[in-house]
Every structure is written in structure tokens, then in C-alpha cells.
PDB file of C-alpha atoms in Angstrom:
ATOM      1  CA  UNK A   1     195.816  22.272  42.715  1.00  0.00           C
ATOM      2  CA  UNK A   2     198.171  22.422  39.771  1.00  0.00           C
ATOM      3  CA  UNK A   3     195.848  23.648  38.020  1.00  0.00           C
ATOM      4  CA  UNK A   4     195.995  26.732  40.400  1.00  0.00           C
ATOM      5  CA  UNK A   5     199.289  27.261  40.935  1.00  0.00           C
ATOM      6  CA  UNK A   6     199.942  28.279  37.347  1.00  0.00           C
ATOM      7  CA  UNK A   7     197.297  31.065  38.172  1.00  0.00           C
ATOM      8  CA  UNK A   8     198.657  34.185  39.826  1.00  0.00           C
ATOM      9  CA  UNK A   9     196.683  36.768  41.398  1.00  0.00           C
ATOM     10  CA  UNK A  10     197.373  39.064  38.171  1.00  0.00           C
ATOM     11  CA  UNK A  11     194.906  36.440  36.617  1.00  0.00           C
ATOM     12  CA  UNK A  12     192.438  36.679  39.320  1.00  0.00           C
ATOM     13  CA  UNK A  13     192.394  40.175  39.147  1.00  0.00           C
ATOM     14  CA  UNK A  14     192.132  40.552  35.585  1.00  0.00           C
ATOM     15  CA  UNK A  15     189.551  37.718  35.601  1.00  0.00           C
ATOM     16  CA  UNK A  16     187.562  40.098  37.952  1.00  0.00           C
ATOM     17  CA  UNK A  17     188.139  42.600  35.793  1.00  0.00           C
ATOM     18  CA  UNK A  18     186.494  41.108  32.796  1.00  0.00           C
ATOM     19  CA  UNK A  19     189.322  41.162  30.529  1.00  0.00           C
ATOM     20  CA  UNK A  20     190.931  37.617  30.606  1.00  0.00           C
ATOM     21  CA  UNK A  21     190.732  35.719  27.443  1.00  0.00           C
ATOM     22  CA  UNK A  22     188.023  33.309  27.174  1.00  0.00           C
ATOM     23  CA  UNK A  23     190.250  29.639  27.683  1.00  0.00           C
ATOM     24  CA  UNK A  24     192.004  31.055  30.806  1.00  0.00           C
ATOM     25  CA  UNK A  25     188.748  32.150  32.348  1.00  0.00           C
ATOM     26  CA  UNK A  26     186.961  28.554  31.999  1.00  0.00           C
ATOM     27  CA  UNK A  27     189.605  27.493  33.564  1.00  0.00           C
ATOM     28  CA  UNK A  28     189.335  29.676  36.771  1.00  0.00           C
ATOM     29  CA  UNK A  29     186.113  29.173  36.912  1.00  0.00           C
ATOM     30  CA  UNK A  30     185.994  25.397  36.487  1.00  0.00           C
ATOM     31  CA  UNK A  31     188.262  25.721  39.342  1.00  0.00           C
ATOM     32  CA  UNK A  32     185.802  28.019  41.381  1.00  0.00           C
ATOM     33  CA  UNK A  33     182.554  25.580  40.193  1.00  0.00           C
ATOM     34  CA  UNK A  34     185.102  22.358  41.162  1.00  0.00           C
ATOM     35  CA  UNK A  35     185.050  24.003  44.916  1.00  0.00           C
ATOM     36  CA  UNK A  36     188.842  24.685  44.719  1.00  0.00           C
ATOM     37  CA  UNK A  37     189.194  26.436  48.220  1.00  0.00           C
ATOM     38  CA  UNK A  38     192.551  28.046  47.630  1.00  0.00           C
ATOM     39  CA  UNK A  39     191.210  29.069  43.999  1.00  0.00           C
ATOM     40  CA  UNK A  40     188.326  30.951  46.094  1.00  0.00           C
ATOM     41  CA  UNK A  41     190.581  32.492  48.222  1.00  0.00           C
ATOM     42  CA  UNK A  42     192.640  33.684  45.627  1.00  0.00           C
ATOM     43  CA  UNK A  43     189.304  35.271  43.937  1.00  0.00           C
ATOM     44  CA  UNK A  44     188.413  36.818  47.337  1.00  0.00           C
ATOM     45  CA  UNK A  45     191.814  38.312  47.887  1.00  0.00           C
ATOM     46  CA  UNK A  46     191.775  39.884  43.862  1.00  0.00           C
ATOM     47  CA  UNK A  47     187.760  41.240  44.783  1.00  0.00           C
ATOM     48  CA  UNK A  48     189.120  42.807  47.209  1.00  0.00           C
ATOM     49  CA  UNK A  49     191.983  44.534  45.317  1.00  0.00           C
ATOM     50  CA  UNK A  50     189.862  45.178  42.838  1.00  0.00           C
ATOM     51  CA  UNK A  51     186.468  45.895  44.068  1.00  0.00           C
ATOM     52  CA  UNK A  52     186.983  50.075  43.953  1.00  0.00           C
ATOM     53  CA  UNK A  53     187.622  50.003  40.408  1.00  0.00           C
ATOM     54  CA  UNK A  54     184.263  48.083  39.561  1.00  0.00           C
ATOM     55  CA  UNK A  55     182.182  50.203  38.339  1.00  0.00           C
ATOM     56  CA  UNK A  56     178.745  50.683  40.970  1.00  0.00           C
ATOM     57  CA  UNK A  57     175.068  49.935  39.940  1.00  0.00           C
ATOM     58  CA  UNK A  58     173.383  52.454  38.710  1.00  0.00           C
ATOM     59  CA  UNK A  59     170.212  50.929  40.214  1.00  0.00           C
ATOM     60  CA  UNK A  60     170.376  47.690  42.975  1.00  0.00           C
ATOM     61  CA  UNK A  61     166.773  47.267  43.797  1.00  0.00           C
ATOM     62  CA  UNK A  62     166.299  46.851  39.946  1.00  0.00           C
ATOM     63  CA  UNK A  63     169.356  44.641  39.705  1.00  0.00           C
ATOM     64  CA  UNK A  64     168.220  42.483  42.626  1.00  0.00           C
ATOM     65  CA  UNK A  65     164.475  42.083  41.329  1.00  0.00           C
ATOM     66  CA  UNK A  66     166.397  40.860  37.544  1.00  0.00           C
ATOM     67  CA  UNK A  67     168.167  38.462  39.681  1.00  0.00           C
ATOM     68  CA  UNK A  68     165.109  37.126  41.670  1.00  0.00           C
ATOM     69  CA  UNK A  69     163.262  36.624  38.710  1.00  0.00           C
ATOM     70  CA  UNK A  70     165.679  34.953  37.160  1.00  0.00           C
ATOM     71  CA  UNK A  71     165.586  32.327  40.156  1.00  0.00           C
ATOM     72  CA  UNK A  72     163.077  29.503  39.076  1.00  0.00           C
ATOM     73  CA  UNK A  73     160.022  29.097  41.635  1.00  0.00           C
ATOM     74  CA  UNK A  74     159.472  26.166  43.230  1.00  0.00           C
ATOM     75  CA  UNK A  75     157.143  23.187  43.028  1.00  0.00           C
ATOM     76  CA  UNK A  76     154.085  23.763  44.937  1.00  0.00           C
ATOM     77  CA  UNK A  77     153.302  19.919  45.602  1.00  0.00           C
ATOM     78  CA  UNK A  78     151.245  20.590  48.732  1.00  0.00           C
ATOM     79  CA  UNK A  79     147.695  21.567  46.181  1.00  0.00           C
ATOM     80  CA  UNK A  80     148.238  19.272  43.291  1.00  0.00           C
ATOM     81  CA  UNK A  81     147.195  16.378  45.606  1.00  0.00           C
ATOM     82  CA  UNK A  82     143.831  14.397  44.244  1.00  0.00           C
ATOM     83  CA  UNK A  83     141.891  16.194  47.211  1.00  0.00           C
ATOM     84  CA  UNK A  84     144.122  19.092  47.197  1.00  0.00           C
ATOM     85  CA  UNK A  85     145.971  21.111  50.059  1.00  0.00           C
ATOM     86  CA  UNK A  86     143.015  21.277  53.142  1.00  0.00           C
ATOM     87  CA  UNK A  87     142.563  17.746  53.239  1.00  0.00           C
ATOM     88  CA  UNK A  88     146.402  17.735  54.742  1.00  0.00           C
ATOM     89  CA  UNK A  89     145.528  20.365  57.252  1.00  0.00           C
ATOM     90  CA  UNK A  90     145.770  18.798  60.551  1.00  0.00           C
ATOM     91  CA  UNK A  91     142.263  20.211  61.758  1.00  0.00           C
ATOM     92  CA  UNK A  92     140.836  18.038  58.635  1.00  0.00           C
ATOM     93  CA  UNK A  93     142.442  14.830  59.543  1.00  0.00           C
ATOM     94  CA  UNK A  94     141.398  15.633  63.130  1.00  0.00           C
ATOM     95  CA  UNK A  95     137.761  16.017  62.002  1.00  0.00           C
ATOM     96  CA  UNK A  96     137.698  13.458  59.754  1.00  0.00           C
ATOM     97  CA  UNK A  97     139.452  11.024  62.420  1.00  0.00           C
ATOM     98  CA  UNK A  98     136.812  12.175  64.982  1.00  0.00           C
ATOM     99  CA  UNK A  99     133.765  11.103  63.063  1.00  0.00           C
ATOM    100  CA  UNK A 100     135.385   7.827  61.683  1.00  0.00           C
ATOM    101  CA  UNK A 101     135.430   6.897  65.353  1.00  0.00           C
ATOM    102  CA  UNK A 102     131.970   8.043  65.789  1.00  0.00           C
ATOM    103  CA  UNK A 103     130.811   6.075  63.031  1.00  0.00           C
ATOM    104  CA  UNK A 104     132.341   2.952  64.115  1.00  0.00           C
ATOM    105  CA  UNK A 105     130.868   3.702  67.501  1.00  0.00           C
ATOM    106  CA  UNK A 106     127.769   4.169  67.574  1.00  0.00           C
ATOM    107  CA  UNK A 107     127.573   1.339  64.465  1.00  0.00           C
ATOM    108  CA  UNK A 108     128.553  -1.320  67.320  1.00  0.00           C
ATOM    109  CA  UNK A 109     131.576  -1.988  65.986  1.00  0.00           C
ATOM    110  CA  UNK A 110     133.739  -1.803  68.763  1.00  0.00           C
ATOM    111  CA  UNK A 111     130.808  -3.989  70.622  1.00  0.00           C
ATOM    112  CA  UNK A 112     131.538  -7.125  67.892  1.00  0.00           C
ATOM    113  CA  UNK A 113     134.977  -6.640  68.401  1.00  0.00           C
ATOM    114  CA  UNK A 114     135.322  -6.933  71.992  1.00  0.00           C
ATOM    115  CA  UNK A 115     132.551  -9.738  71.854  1.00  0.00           C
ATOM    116  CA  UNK A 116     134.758 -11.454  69.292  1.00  0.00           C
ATOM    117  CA  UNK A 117     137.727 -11.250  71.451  1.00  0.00           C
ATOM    118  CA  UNK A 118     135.721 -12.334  74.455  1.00  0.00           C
ATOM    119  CA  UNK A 119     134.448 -15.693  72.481  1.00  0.00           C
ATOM    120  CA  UNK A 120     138.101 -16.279  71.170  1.00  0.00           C
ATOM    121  CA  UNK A 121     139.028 -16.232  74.381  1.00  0.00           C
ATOM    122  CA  UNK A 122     136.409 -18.825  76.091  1.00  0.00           C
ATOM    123  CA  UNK A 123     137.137 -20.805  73.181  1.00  0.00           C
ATOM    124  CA  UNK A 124     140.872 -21.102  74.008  1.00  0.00           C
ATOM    125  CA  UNK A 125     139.683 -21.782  77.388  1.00  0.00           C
ATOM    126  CA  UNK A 126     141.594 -18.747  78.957  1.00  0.00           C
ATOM    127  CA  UNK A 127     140.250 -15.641  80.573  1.00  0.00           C
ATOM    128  CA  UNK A 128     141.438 -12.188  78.826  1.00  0.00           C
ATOM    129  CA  UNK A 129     143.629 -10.273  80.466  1.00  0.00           C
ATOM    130  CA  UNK A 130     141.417  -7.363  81.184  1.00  0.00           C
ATOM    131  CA  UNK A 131     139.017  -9.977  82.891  1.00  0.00           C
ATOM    132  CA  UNK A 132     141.872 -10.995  84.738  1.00  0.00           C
ATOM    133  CA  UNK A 133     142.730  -7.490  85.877  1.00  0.00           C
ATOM    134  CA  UNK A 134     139.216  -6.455  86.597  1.00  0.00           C
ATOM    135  CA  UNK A 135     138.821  -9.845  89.313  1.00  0.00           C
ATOM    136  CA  UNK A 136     141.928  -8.636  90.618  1.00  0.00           C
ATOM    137  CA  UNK A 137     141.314  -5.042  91.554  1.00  0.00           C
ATOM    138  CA  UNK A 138     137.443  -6.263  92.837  1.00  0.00           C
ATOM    139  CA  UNK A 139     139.088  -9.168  95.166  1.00  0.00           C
ATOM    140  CA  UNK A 140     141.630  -5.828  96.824  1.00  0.00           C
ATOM    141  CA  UNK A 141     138.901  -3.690  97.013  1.00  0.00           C
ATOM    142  CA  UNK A 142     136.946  -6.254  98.694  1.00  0.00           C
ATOM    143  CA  UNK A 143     139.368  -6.709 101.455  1.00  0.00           C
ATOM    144  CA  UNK A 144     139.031  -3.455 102.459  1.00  0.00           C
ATOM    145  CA  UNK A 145     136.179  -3.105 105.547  1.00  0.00           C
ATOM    146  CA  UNK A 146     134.262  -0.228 106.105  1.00  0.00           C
ATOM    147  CA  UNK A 147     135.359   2.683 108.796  1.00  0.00           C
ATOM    148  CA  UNK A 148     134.592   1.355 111.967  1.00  0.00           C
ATOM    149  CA  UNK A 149     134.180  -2.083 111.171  1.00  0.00           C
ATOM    150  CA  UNK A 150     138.059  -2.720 112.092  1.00  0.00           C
ATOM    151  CA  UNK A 151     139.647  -1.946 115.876  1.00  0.00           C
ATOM    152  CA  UNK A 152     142.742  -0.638 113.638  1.00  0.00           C
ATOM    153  CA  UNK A 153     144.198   2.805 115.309  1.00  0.00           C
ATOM    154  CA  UNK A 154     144.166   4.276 111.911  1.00  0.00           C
ATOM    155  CA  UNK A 155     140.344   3.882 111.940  1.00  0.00           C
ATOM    156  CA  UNK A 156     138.882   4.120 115.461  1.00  0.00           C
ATOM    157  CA  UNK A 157     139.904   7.625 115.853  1.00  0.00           C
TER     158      UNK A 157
END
């Protein structure tokens, strides 16, 4: 902020302008690029002032194109992959998840695995848990009688 106190809003204007001498403007702009907030104020405030006097483009849409192609593109990273950009489409992965399933499916390798687990589990001499859970729903559903077989009011009427 020293720095900007020295600088008056003559030498904002004039830096505007275009016709400050080359140390003082690295200096207000080194200022501006250090993200001196005052220091942009003080540029806002001399635009202003000044801004009728600048002379107008003769043509904007050719300015603005000069400036876009000045701005460099960006990486496209989403094709330079090894398989390229539609394996990361979500309908691919989909698919391809789909008949990885399918595969392991119908190759009975879901069978070995639950076999597997089911001779681990006789071998610890414990019953799985979905075993366990199975027995449990049959034994309710076993208690329950058939319509007319109990004298309960809910079921003689």
C-alpha cells in the first residue's frame, strides 16, 4: 500500500491513457497483477474519467474473435485414453458390467462361491447366516394355521 499511495489518480488516468513512462507503469500494474484492491479501485475510478476520450473500435466482433483466438484451447483428456472416449460413456460400462455378470453366471461361478461359503461354514461348525434366517422365517410361517382351522374371531367370520 505504499507503493500506492505515491500514485495519484493523475497517474491512473494517464496510465489509462497510454502515455505514462514505461517504469511507472510496471509499477501500477505489478500493483494491479499483485491484487492491490485499492490500486483497482483507483484504475476503475480513472476508466471511468477517462473512458469517453478512448478512442471506440472500429470493429468489436473482429476484436473479440483476435482475443478468443488468442485464448489457448484446452486439453481434451477425455479421447486420448488407451480405449478412447466411449469406453467412459456410462451406457458402455453399463453394457460391459451387464455381460461380465452374465458371464460369471451362467459359468457357475456364483454356484462355487456360495458352495464354498456353505463348506467353510460346516467346516467351522456354524450355520450361515442366511441359513439361519431362512429356518427362521419357515418356523413363523409355520405357526400360522389355515382359515378355519382356528376358533379366532378374526377368522371364523
Amino acid at each position: 500500500m505504499n507503493e500506492f499511495e505515491r500514485h495519484g489518480p493523475q497517474d491512473w488516468m494517464r496510465y489509462v491513457r497510454g502515455t505514462l513512462a514505461e517504469p511507472m507503469r510496471e509499477r501500477l500494474e505489478t500493483l494491479l497483477l499483485q491484487g492491490d484492491e485499492q490500486a483497482f479501485g483507483q484504475y476503475l475510478a480513472a476508466l471511468e474519467n477517462v473512458g469517453g476520450e478512448l478512442p471506440g473500435l472500429a470493429d468489436e466482433e473482429a476484436f473479440s474473435e483476435r482475443v478468443m483466438a488468442l485464448i489457448p484451447e484446452p486439453a481434451d483428456t477425455s479421447g486420448t485414453g488407451r480405449f478412447g472416449r466411449k469406453w467412459s460413456e456410462p451406457i458402455v460400462l453399463y453394457t460391459v458390467a451387464a455381460a461380465a455378470a452374465l458371464l460369471l453366471t451362467f459359468s457357475g461361478t456364483f454356484d462355487r462361491l456360495g458352495e464354498q461359503a456353505a463348506k467353510a461354514a460346516d467346516e467351522a461348525g456354524k450355520m450361515s447366516y442366511s441359513q439361519r434366517l431362512t429356518d427362521g422365517a419357515s418356523t413363523w410361517l409355520g405357526g400360522f394355521k389355515a382359515k378355519g382351522e382356528s376358533n379366532h374371531e378374526s377368522t371364523t367370520k
